[in-house]
Amino acid sequence: MNVATILKTKGRAVTTARPETSMKEIAEKLAVKKIGAIVIVGDGGRVAGIISERDLVRAIAERGPGALTASVGEVMTRNVVTCNEGSTLDELMETMTNGRFRHVPVVMDGNLVGLISIGDVVKYHLADMALEVNAMRSYLTTG
Ligand code: AMP
């Protein structure tokens, strides 16, 4: 299974924000949309960074309530690891495990075309395993 297959059922919508957005607005967006991360885009929609609930918690711990008036551009992770539609589920699992993060934006020709979360990875990995089990069962029962 690869990212293109996942995006076909999951869809390509990604929640984004500009670097000048305040951390308070970011917190509200994360809460309202019930998501764990927002991709920060610069001019031309290019990926400029990513902000996750972990960054928000860390910023509050370090700066106190003032963290909420900071712009997301000051707090976000700038060095974003991305994947493309050809990336496999196994590669994504390795990327997330090694990088210790749970979100990977999908970029094609410099354009943001989707976002894979660890929830998607688990969901599609389980579906893959169920297919394998069924194939093994029918192989064993049909001889
Ligand atoms: P997460 O597990 O996604 O909540 O993120 C944990 C930390 O990794 C946070 O500091 C994020 O900003 C950062 N992060 C999340 N996704 C990525 C990514 N694809 N590339 C680089 N850093 C990331």
Short mmCIF file of N, CA and C and ligand atoms in Angstrom, two decimals:
data_model
loop_
_atom_site.label_atom_id
_atom_site.label_comp_id
_atom_site.label_asym_id
_atom_site.label_seq_id
_atom_site.Cartn_x
_atom_site.Cartn_y
_atom_site.Cartn_z
N MET A 1 0.85 -1.20 0.00
CA MET A 1 0.00 0.00 0.00
C MET A 1 0.89 1.25 0.00
N ASN A 2 0.49 2.25 -0.82
CA ASN A 2 1.27 3.48 -0.82
C ASN A 2 0.39 4.71 -0.52
N VAL A 3 1.04 5.87 -0.47
CA VAL A 3 0.35 7.09 -0.06
C VAL A 3 -0.77 7.45 -1.04
N ALA A 4 -0.56 7.23 -2.34
CA ALA A 4 -1.60 7.54 -3.34
C ALA A 4 -2.88 6.78 -3.02
N THR A 5 -2.75 5.51 -2.65
CA THR A 5 -3.92 4.68 -2.32
C THR A 5 -4.62 5.22 -1.07
N ILE A 6 -3.83 5.60 -0.07
CA ILE A 6 -4.42 6.13 1.17
C ILE A 6 -5.18 7.43 0.87
N LEU A 7 -4.58 8.31 0.06
CA LEU A 7 -5.22 9.61 -0.22
C LEU A 7 -6.51 9.44 -1.00
N LYS A 8 -6.63 8.34 -1.79
CA LYS A 8 -7.86 8.12 -2.56
C LYS A 8 -9.06 8.00 -1.63
N THR A 9 -8.90 7.33 -0.49
CA THR A 9 -10.05 7.18 0.42
C THR A 9 -10.04 8.26 1.50
N LYS A 10 -8.87 8.67 1.94
CA LYS A 10 -8.79 9.66 3.01
C LYS A 10 -9.12 11.07 2.52
N GLY A 11 -8.77 11.36 1.28
CA GLY A 11 -8.95 12.71 0.74
C GLY A 11 -7.67 13.51 0.87
N ARG A 12 -7.67 14.67 0.19
CA ARG A 12 -6.44 15.46 0.11
C ARG A 12 -6.49 16.75 0.93
N ALA A 13 -7.58 16.95 1.65
CA ALA A 13 -7.71 18.20 2.42
C ALA A 13 -6.67 18.25 3.54
N VAL A 14 -5.99 19.39 3.65
CA VAL A 14 -5.01 19.58 4.73
C VAL A 14 -5.31 20.91 5.41
N THR A 15 -5.32 20.91 6.73
CA THR A 15 -5.50 22.16 7.46
C THR A 15 -4.17 22.91 7.48
N THR A 16 -4.19 24.14 6.98
CA THR A 16 -2.96 24.92 6.90
C THR A 16 -3.15 26.29 7.56
N ALA A 17 -2.04 26.95 7.83
CA ALA A 17 -2.08 28.33 8.34
C ALA A 17 -0.83 29.04 7.86
N ARG A 18 -0.86 30.37 7.90
CA ARG A 18 0.29 31.18 7.50
C ARG A 18 1.21 31.40 8.72
N PRO A 19 2.49 31.66 8.49
CA PRO A 19 3.44 31.82 9.62
C PRO A 19 3.09 32.94 10.58
N GLU A 20 2.35 33.95 10.11
CA GLU A 20 2.03 35.08 11.00
C GLU A 20 0.83 34.80 11.91
N THR A 21 0.17 33.67 11.74
CA THR A 21 -0.97 33.30 12.59
C THR A 21 -0.53 33.20 14.05
N SER A 22 -1.37 33.70 14.96
CA SER A 22 -0.99 33.64 16.38
C SER A 22 -1.15 32.21 16.91
N MET A 23 -0.40 31.89 17.95
CA MET A 23 -0.48 30.56 18.56
C MET A 23 -1.87 30.33 19.17
N LYS A 24 -2.53 31.41 19.58
CA LYS A 24 -3.89 31.27 20.13
C LYS A 24 -4.83 30.76 19.03
N GLU A 25 -4.70 31.36 17.83
CA GLU A 25 -5.54 30.90 16.71
C GLU A 25 -5.20 29.46 16.33
N ILE A 26 -3.91 29.12 16.42
CA ILE A 26 -3.50 27.74 16.13
C ILE A 26 -4.14 26.77 17.13
N ALA A 27 -4.11 27.16 18.41
CA ALA A 27 -4.70 26.31 19.46
C ALA A 27 -6.19 26.11 19.19
N GLU A 28 -6.86 27.20 18.81
CA GLU A 28 -8.30 27.11 18.53
C GLU A 28 -8.57 26.19 17.35
N LYS A 29 -7.76 26.33 16.30
CA LYS A 29 -7.93 25.50 15.10
C LYS A 29 -7.72 24.01 15.42
N LEU A 30 -6.66 23.73 16.21
CA LEU A 30 -6.39 22.33 16.59
C LEU A 30 -7.57 21.76 17.36
N ALA A 31 -8.13 22.59 18.27
CA ALA A 31 -9.24 22.12 19.12
C ALA A 31 -10.52 21.94 18.31
N VAL A 32 -10.87 22.95 17.51
CA VAL A 32 -12.14 22.90 16.76
C VAL A 32 -12.12 21.75 15.75
N LYS A 33 -11.00 21.57 15.08
CA LYS A 33 -10.92 20.53 14.04
C LYS A 33 -10.55 19.16 14.60
N LYS A 34 -10.23 19.12 15.91
CA LYS A 34 -9.85 17.86 16.57
C LYS A 34 -8.70 17.18 15.83
N ILE A 35 -7.66 17.97 15.54
CA ILE A 35 -6.48 17.43 14.86
C ILE A 35 -5.24 17.68 15.71
N GLY A 36 -4.13 17.02 15.35
CA GLY A 36 -2.92 17.13 16.16
C GLY A 36 -1.85 18.03 15.58
N ALA A 37 -2.02 18.43 14.31
CA ALA A 37 -0.98 19.25 13.69
C ALA A 37 -1.54 20.08 12.55
N ILE A 38 -0.90 21.19 12.28
CA ILE A 38 -1.27 22.07 11.17
C ILE A 38 -0.01 22.35 10.35
N VAL A 39 -0.15 22.26 9.03
CA VAL A 39 0.99 22.56 8.16
C VAL A 39 1.02 24.07 7.92
N ILE A 40 2.19 24.67 8.09
CA ILE A 40 2.33 26.11 7.89
C ILE A 40 2.86 26.35 6.49
N VAL A 41 2.12 27.18 5.75
CA VAL A 41 2.49 27.40 4.36
C VAL A 41 2.91 28.85 4.12
N GLY A 42 3.90 29.02 3.27
CA GLY A 42 4.37 30.35 2.91
C GLY A 42 3.79 30.75 1.56
N ASP A 43 4.47 31.69 0.90
CA ASP A 43 3.99 32.16 -0.39
C ASP A 43 3.93 31.01 -1.40
N GLY A 44 2.88 31.03 -2.20
CA GLY A 44 2.73 29.99 -3.22
C GLY A 44 2.30 28.66 -2.64
N GLY A 45 1.90 28.66 -1.38
CA GLY A 45 1.41 27.42 -0.76
C GLY A 45 2.51 26.43 -0.42
N ARG A 46 3.77 26.86 -0.50
CA ARG A 46 4.89 25.95 -0.18
C ARG A 46 4.93 25.67 1.33
N VAL A 47 5.33 24.44 1.67
CA VAL A 47 5.43 24.07 3.10
C VAL A 47 6.57 24.86 3.74
N ALA A 48 6.23 25.63 4.80
CA ALA A 48 7.24 26.44 5.49
C ALA A 48 7.56 25.85 6.86
N GLY A 49 6.65 25.02 7.37
CA GLY A 49 6.86 24.44 8.69
C GLY A 49 5.68 23.58 9.10
N ILE A 50 5.76 23.04 10.31
CA ILE A 50 4.63 22.28 10.87
C ILE A 50 4.55 22.59 12.35
N ILE A 51 3.32 22.68 12.85
CA ILE A 51 3.13 22.94 14.28
C ILE A 51 2.22 21.83 14.82
N SER A 52 2.61 21.22 15.92
CA SER A 52 1.76 20.18 16.49
C SER A 52 1.43 20.55 17.93
N GLU A 53 0.49 19.80 18.50
CA GLU A 53 0.07 20.08 19.88
C GLU A 53 1.28 20.01 20.83
N ARG A 54 2.25 19.17 20.48
CA ARG A 54 3.47 19.08 21.33
C ARG A 54 4.22 20.40 21.37
N ASP A 55 4.30 21.07 20.20
CA ASP A 55 5.00 22.37 20.14
C ASP A 55 4.27 23.41 20.98
N LEU A 56 2.93 23.33 20.93
CA LEU A 56 2.10 24.27 21.69
C LEU A 56 2.35 24.09 23.19
N VAL A 57 2.35 22.84 23.63
CA VAL A 57 2.59 22.56 25.06
C VAL A 57 3.98 23.02 25.47
N ARG A 58 4.98 22.74 24.62
CA ARG A 58 6.36 23.14 24.94
C ARG A 58 6.48 24.66 25.01
N ALA A 59 5.83 25.36 24.06
CA ALA A 59 5.91 26.83 24.04
C ALA A 59 5.29 27.41 25.31
N ILE A 60 4.17 26.84 25.76
CA ILE A 60 3.52 27.35 26.98
C ILE A 60 4.42 27.07 28.20
N ALA A 61 5.03 25.87 28.22
CA ALA A 61 5.92 25.52 29.35
C ALA A 61 7.11 26.48 29.41
N GLU A 62 7.63 26.85 28.22
CA GLU A 62 8.83 27.71 28.18
C GLU A 62 8.51 29.19 28.36
N ARG A 63 7.40 29.65 27.75
CA ARG A 63 7.13 31.10 27.72
C ARG A 63 5.96 31.52 28.59
N GLY A 64 5.21 30.55 29.13
CA GLY A 64 4.02 30.90 29.89
C GLY A 64 2.92 31.38 28.95
N PRO A 65 1.93 32.13 29.50
CA PRO A 65 0.78 32.56 28.69
C PRO A 65 1.17 33.37 27.46
N GLY A 66 2.36 34.02 27.51
CA GLY A 66 2.84 34.81 26.37
C GLY A 66 3.00 33.97 25.11
N ALA A 67 3.08 32.66 25.28
CA ALA A 67 3.24 31.77 24.12
C ALA A 67 2.07 31.95 23.15
N LEU A 68 0.90 32.29 23.70
CA LEU A 68 -0.30 32.36 22.86
C LEU A 68 -0.32 33.57 21.94
N THR A 69 0.45 34.61 22.29
CA THR A 69 0.48 35.79 21.42
C THR A 69 1.64 35.73 20.42
N ALA A 70 2.52 34.74 20.59
CA ALA A 70 3.62 34.57 19.62
C ALA A 70 3.03 34.14 18.28
N SER A 71 3.77 34.40 17.20
CA SER A 71 3.29 33.91 15.91
C SER A 71 3.76 32.47 15.75
N VAL A 72 3.00 31.70 14.98
CA VAL A 72 3.35 30.29 14.82
C VAL A 72 4.71 30.15 14.12
N GLY A 73 5.06 31.16 13.32
CA GLY A 73 6.36 31.13 12.63
C GLY A 73 7.54 31.08 13.58
N GLU A 74 7.34 31.60 14.81
CA GLU A 74 8.42 31.61 15.81
C GLU A 74 8.55 30.25 16.50
N VAL A 75 7.48 29.48 16.49
CA VAL A 75 7.42 28.25 17.30
C VAL A 75 7.52 26.98 16.45
N MET A 76 7.07 27.06 15.21
CA MET A 76 6.95 25.85 14.36
C MET A 76 8.30 25.15 14.11
N THR A 77 8.20 23.89 13.72
CA THR A 77 9.37 23.16 13.25
C THR A 77 9.55 23.51 11.77
N ARG A 78 10.76 23.98 11.42
CA ARG A 78 10.99 24.43 10.04
C ARG A 78 11.48 23.33 9.12
N ASN A 79 12.21 22.39 9.74
CA ASN A 79 12.80 21.33 8.92
C ASN A 79 11.80 20.18 8.78
N VAL A 80 10.88 20.31 7.85
CA VAL A 80 9.78 19.35 7.76
C VAL A 80 10.15 18.17 6.87
N VAL A 81 9.96 16.97 7.40
CA VAL A 81 10.17 15.76 6.61
C VAL A 81 8.87 15.47 5.87
N THR A 82 8.94 15.32 4.57
CA THR A 82 7.73 15.07 3.77
C THR A 82 7.84 13.73 3.05
N CYS A 83 6.72 13.31 2.46
CA CYS A 83 6.76 12.11 1.63
C CYS A 83 6.10 12.46 0.30
N ASN A 84 6.04 11.50 -0.61
CA ASN A 84 5.31 11.74 -1.86
C ASN A 84 4.31 10.62 -2.06
N GLU A 85 3.53 10.70 -3.13
CA GLU A 85 2.45 9.72 -3.32
C GLU A 85 2.95 8.30 -3.53
N GLY A 86 4.21 8.19 -3.91
CA GLY A 86 4.78 6.86 -4.13
C GLY A 86 5.34 6.23 -2.86
N SER A 87 5.44 7.00 -1.79
CA SER A 87 5.99 6.46 -0.53
C SER A 87 5.11 5.32 -0.03
N THR A 88 5.74 4.29 0.51
CA THR A 88 4.96 3.14 0.99
C THR A 88 4.63 3.29 2.47
N LEU A 89 3.66 2.47 2.89
CA LEU A 89 3.25 2.46 4.30
C LEU A 89 4.45 2.09 5.19
N ASP A 90 5.26 1.13 4.74
CA ASP A 90 6.43 0.72 5.52
C ASP A 90 7.42 1.88 5.67
N GLU A 91 7.62 2.62 4.58
CA GLU A 91 8.54 3.77 4.64
C GLU A 91 8.02 4.83 5.61
N LEU A 92 6.70 5.06 5.58
CA LEU A 92 6.11 6.05 6.49
C LEU A 92 6.28 5.64 7.95
N MET A 93 6.07 4.34 8.21
CA MET A 93 6.22 3.84 9.59
C MET A 93 7.65 4.06 10.06
N GLU A 94 8.61 3.80 9.17
CA GLU A 94 10.02 3.98 9.52
C GLU A 94 10.33 5.46 9.75
N THR A 95 9.82 6.32 8.86
CA THR A 95 10.05 7.77 8.97
C THR A 95 9.50 8.30 10.30
N MET A 96 8.27 7.89 10.63
CA MET A 96 7.65 8.39 11.86
C MET A 96 8.36 7.85 13.11
N THR A 97 8.75 6.58 13.05
CA THR A 97 9.43 5.97 14.20
C THR A 97 10.80 6.63 14.41
N ASN A 98 11.57 6.76 13.33
CA ASN A 98 12.91 7.34 13.45
C ASN A 98 12.87 8.81 13.83
N GLY A 99 11.91 9.56 13.23
CA GLY A 99 11.84 11.00 13.49
C GLY A 99 11.08 11.35 14.75
N ARG A 100 10.37 10.36 15.33
CA ARG A 100 9.56 10.57 16.54
C ARG A 100 8.50 11.65 16.34
N PHE A 101 7.85 11.63 15.17
CA PHE A 101 6.70 12.51 14.96
C PHE A 101 5.57 11.70 14.32
N ARG A 102 4.36 12.29 14.37
CA ARG A 102 3.17 11.53 13.99
C ARG A 102 2.45 12.09 12.77
N HIS A 103 3.08 13.03 12.08
CA HIS A 103 2.45 13.63 10.90
C HIS A 103 3.48 13.79 9.79
N VAL A 104 3.08 13.43 8.57
CA VAL A 104 3.98 13.63 7.43
C VAL A 104 3.20 14.24 6.25
N PRO A 105 3.52 15.49 5.90
CA PRO A 105 2.86 16.11 4.74
C PRO A 105 3.27 15.40 3.45
N VAL A 106 2.31 15.34 2.51
CA VAL A 106 2.60 14.73 1.20
C VAL A 106 2.83 15.87 0.21
N VAL A 107 3.98 15.87 -0.44
CA VAL A 107 4.34 16.95 -1.36
C VAL A 107 4.66 16.36 -2.73
N MET A 108 4.03 16.95 -3.78
CA MET A 108 4.32 16.53 -5.15
C MET A 108 4.68 17.78 -5.95
N ASP A 109 5.82 17.78 -6.61
CA ASP A 109 6.28 18.94 -7.39
C ASP A 109 6.24 20.23 -6.58
N GLY A 110 6.59 20.14 -5.30
CA GLY A 110 6.63 21.31 -4.44
C GLY A 110 5.28 21.74 -3.89
N ASN A 111 4.20 21.03 -4.28
CA ASN A 111 2.86 21.40 -3.78
C ASN A 111 2.37 20.43 -2.72
N LEU A 112 1.74 21.00 -1.68
CA LEU A 112 1.16 20.18 -0.60
C LEU A 112 -0.10 19.51 -1.13
N VAL A 113 -0.14 18.17 -1.12
CA VAL A 113 -1.31 17.47 -1.69
C VAL A 113 -1.99 16.55 -0.67
N GLY A 114 -1.50 16.51 0.57
CA GLY A 114 -2.14 15.67 1.57
C GLY A 114 -1.33 15.63 2.85
N LEU A 115 -1.87 14.94 3.83
CA LEU A 115 -1.16 14.78 5.12
C LEU A 115 -1.48 13.39 5.65
N ILE A 116 -0.45 12.65 6.03
CA ILE A 116 -0.66 11.32 6.61
C ILE A 116 -0.33 11.41 8.09
N SER A 117 -1.29 10.95 8.92
CA SER A 117 -1.05 10.95 10.37
C SER A 117 -0.77 9.52 10.81
N ILE A 118 -0.31 9.38 12.05
CA ILE A 118 -0.03 8.03 12.55
C ILE A 118 -1.32 7.22 12.63
N GLY A 119 -2.45 7.92 12.83
CA GLY A 119 -3.75 7.24 12.86
C GLY A 119 -4.05 6.59 11.51
N ASP A 120 -3.73 7.30 10.43
CA ASP A 120 -3.94 6.73 9.08
C ASP A 120 -3.03 5.52 8.90
N VAL A 121 -1.78 5.66 9.34
CA VAL A 121 -0.82 4.56 9.17
C VAL A 121 -1.32 3.30 9.88
N VAL A 122 -1.79 3.47 11.11
CA VAL A 122 -2.28 2.31 11.87
C VAL A 122 -3.51 1.71 11.17
N LYS A 123 -4.45 2.58 10.77
CA LYS A 123 -5.69 2.12 10.14
C LYS A 123 -5.41 1.31 8.87
N TYR A 124 -4.55 1.84 7.99
CA TYR A 124 -4.30 1.16 6.71
C TYR A 124 -3.38 -0.06 6.89
N HIS A 125 -2.54 -0.01 7.90
CA HIS A 125 -1.69 -1.17 8.19
C HIS A 125 -2.56 -2.33 8.68
N LEU A 126 -3.54 -2.02 9.54
CA LEU A 126 -4.45 -3.06 10.02
C LEU A 126 -5.25 -3.65 8.86
N ALA A 127 -5.71 -2.78 7.94
CA ALA A 127 -6.47 -3.25 6.77
C ALA A 127 -5.61 -4.17 5.92
N ASP A 128 -4.34 -3.80 5.74
CA ASP A 128 -3.39 -4.63 4.98
C ASP A 128 -3.22 -6.00 5.63
N MET A 129 -3.08 -5.99 6.97
CA MET A 129 -2.88 -7.24 7.70
C MET A 129 -4.11 -8.13 7.60
N ALA A 130 -5.30 -7.52 7.66
CA ALA A 130 -6.55 -8.29 7.56
C ALA A 130 -6.63 -8.97 6.19
N LEU A 131 -6.21 -8.24 5.14
CA LEU A 131 -6.21 -8.82 3.79
C LEU A 131 -5.29 -10.03 3.73
N GLU A 132 -4.10 -9.88 4.34
CA GLU A 132 -3.13 -10.98 4.35
C GLU A 132 -3.67 -12.20 5.07
N VAL A 133 -4.31 -11.95 6.24
CA VAL A 133 -4.86 -13.06 7.02
C VAL A 133 -5.93 -13.78 6.21
N ASN A 134 -6.81 -13.01 5.54
CA ASN A 134 -7.86 -13.62 4.73
C ASN A 134 -7.27 -14.44 3.59
N ALA A 135 -6.22 -13.89 2.96
CA ALA A 135 -5.58 -14.62 1.86
C ALA A 135 -4.98 -15.93 2.36
N MET A 136 -4.34 -15.88 3.54
CA MET A 136 -3.74 -17.09 4.12
C MET A 136 -4.83 -18.11 4.46
N ARG A 137 -5.95 -17.61 5.03
CA ARG A 137 -7.06 -18.51 5.39
C ARG A 137 -7.61 -19.21 4.16
N SER A 138 -7.85 -18.44 3.09
CA SER A 138 -8.44 -19.08 1.91
C SER A 138 -7.43 -20.03 1.27
N TYR A 139 -6.14 -19.70 1.36
CA TYR A 139 -5.10 -20.59 0.83
C TYR A 139 -5.11 -21.91 1.60
N LEU A 140 -5.24 -21.81 2.95
CA LEU A 140 -5.21 -23.01 3.77
C LEU A 140 -6.49 -23.85 3.60
N THR A 141 -7.65 -23.16 3.47
CA THR A 141 -8.91 -23.93 3.40
C THR A 141 -9.17 -24.50 2.01
N THR A 142 -8.65 -23.80 0.97
CA THR A 142 -8.90 -24.32 -0.39
C THR A 142 -7.76 -25.26 -0.82
N GLY A 143 -6.77 -25.37 0.03
CA GLY A 143 -5.71 -26.33 -0.22
C GLY A 143 -4.59 -25.82 -1.08
P1 AMP B 1 3.92 15.16 16.45
O1 AMP B 1 4.32 13.81 16.93
O2 AMP B 1 3.50 15.14 15.00
O3 AMP B 1 2.92 15.82 17.35
O4 AMP B 1 5.23 16.08 16.45
C1 AMP B 1 6.26 15.98 17.40
C2 AMP B 1 7.34 17.02 17.04
O5 AMP B 1 7.83 16.75 15.71
C3 AMP B 1 6.85 18.47 16.99
O6 AMP B 1 7.93 19.30 17.40
C4 AMP B 1 6.52 18.72 15.53
O7 AMP B 1 6.65 20.07 15.14
C5 AMP B 1 7.57 17.86 14.85
N1 AMP B 1 7.08 17.29 13.58
C6 AMP B 1 5.86 16.80 13.32
N2 AMP B 1 5.78 16.33 12.07
C7 AMP B 1 7.00 16.53 11.52
C8 AMP B 1 7.56 16.27 10.22
N3 AMP B 1 6.87 15.68 9.25
N4 AMP B 1 8.85 16.64 10.00
C9 AMP B 1 9.58 17.21 10.99
N5 AMP B 1 9.11 17.48 12.22
C10 AMP B 1 7.83 17.14 12.48
#
